[in-house]
Coordinates of C-alpha atoms in Angstrom, one line a residue:
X1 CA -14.3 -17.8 19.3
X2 CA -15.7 -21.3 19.7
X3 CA -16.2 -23.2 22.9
X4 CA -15.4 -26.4 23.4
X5 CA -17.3 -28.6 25.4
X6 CA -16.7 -32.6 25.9
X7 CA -19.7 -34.1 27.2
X8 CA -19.7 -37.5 29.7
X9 CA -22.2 -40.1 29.0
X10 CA -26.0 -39.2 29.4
X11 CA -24.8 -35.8 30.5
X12 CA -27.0 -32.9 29.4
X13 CA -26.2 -29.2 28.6
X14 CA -28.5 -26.3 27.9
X15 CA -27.4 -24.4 24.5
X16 CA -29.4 -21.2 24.2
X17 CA -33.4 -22.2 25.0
X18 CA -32.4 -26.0 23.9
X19 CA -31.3 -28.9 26.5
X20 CA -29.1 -31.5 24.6
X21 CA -28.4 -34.8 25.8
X22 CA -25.8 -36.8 24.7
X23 CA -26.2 -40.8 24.0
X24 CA -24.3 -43.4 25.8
X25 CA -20.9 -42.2 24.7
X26 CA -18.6 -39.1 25.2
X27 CA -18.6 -36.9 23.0
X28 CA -17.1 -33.6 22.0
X29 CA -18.8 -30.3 20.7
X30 CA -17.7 -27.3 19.1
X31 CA -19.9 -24.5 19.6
X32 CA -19.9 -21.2 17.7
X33 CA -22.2 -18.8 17.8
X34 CA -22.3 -14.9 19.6
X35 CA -24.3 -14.3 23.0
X36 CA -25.7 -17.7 23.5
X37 CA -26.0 -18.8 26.9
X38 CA -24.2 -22.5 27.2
X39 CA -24.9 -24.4 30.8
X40 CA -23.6 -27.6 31.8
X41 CA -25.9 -29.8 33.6
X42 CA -23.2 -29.6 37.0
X43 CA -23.9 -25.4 36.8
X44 CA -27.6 -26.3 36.4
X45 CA -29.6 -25.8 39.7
X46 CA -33.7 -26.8 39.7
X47 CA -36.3 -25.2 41.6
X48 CA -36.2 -28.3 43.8
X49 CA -32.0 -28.4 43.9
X50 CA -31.9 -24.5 45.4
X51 CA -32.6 -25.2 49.3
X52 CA -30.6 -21.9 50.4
X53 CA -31.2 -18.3 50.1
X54 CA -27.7 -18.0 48.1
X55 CA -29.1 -20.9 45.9
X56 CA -32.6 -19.5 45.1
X57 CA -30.0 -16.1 44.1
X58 CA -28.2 -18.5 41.8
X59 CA -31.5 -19.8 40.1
X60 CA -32.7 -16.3 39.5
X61 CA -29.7 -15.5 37.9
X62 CA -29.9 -18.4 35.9
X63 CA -33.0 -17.8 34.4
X64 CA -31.8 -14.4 33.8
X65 CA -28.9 -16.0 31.8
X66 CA -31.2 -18.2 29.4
X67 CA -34.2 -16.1 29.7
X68 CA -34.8 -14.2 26.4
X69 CA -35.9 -11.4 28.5
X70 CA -33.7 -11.1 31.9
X71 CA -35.4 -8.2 32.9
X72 CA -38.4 -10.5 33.9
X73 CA -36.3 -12.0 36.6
X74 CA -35.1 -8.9 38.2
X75 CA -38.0 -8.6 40.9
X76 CA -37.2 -12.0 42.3
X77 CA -33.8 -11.7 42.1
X78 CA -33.7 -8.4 43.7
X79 CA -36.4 -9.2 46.4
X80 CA -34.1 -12.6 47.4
X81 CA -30.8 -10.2 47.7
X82 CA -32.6 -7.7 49.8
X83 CA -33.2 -10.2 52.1
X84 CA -29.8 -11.9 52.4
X85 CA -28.2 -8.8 53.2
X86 CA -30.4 -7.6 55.9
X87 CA -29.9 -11.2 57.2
X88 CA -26.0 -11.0 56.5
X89 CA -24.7 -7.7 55.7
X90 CA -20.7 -9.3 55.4
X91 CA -22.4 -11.3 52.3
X92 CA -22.6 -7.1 50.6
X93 CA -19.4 -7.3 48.3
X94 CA -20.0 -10.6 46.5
X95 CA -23.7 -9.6 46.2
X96 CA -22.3 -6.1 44.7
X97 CA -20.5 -7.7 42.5
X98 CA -23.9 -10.1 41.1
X99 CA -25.3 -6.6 40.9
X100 CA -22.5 -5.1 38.5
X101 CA -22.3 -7.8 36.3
X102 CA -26.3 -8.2 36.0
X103 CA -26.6 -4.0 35.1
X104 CA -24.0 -4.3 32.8
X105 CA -25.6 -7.3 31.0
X106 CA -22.5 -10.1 31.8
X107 CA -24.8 -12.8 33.0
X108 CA -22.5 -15.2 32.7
X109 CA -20.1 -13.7 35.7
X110 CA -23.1 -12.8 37.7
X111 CA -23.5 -16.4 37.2
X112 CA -20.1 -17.3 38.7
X113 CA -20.7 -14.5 41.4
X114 CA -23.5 -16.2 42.4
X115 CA -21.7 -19.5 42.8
X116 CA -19.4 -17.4 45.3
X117 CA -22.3 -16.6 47.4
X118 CA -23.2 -20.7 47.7
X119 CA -19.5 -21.3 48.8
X120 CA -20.0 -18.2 51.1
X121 CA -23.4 -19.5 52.5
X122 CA -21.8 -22.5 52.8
X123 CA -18.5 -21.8 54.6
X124 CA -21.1 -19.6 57.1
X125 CA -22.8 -22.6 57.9
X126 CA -20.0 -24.6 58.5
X127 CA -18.5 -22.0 61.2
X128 CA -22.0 -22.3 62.8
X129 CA -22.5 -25.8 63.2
X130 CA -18.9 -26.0 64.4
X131 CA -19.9 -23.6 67.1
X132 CA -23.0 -25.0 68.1
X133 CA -23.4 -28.7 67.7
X134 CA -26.5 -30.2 67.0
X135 CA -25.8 -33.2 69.3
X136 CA -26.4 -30.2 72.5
X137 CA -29.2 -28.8 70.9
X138 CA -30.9 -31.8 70.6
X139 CA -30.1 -32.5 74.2
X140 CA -31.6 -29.3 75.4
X141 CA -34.9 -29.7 73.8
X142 CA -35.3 -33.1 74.9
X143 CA -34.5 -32.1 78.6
X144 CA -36.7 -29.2 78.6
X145 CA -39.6 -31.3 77.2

């Protein structure tokens, strides 16, 4: 089945190992074609772009995705997991789920996993700073100093 794919001006997207970029107005692509990886420059993340633990997670798995050879990324990927469950064990099931899909070769929803664990990192940090503002921290080093 084809995919459809309209693209905005000077947006890019990455279609198997090539990134196309489209001119100055939208346009619309059909693509056909079996097991090719197809990312959109929104679901693109850069070295510089992942900041986060869940992030860096999402990269590896992306490079699994295009990557002609997955396998390469699995250290990486497995090494950055360890460590976001022995930092946040509740994070287990979506990570599990990043797991299945990666063994059984559907990069493409270990892909959307992985953008669970972002809004998951996410929604953790926003519980945090709600319960300890910054505005008091700040204060408490300043008067300790």
């Amino acid at each position: 089945m084809a995919l459809k794919v309209e693209l905005k001006p000077h947006e890019r997207i990455i279609v198997g190992n090539c990134v196309i970029t489209n001119t100055d107005q939208r346009a619309r692509l059909l693509i056909d074609g079996e097991n090719v990886p197809i990312l959109r420059e929104r679901d693109i993340l850069t070295p510089e772009t992942a900041d986060t633990a869940a992030k860096l997670v999402y990269l590896a798995v992306q490079l699994m995705y295009i990557s002609p050879d997955p396998q390469s990324q699995h250290g990486t990927y497995f090494n950055l997991v360890r460590d976001i469950v022995t930092a946040v064990p509740s994070a287990w099931p979506i990570i599990e789920s990043i797991n299945n899909n990666i063994m059984s070769g559907d990069l493409y929803r270990a892909l959307k996993d992985a953008r669970k664990l972002i809004a998951y990192e996410d929604k953790l940090r926003e519980q945090f700073e709600s319960t300890h503002p910054k505005d008091g921290v700040a204060a408490d080093v300043s008067s300790a100093a």
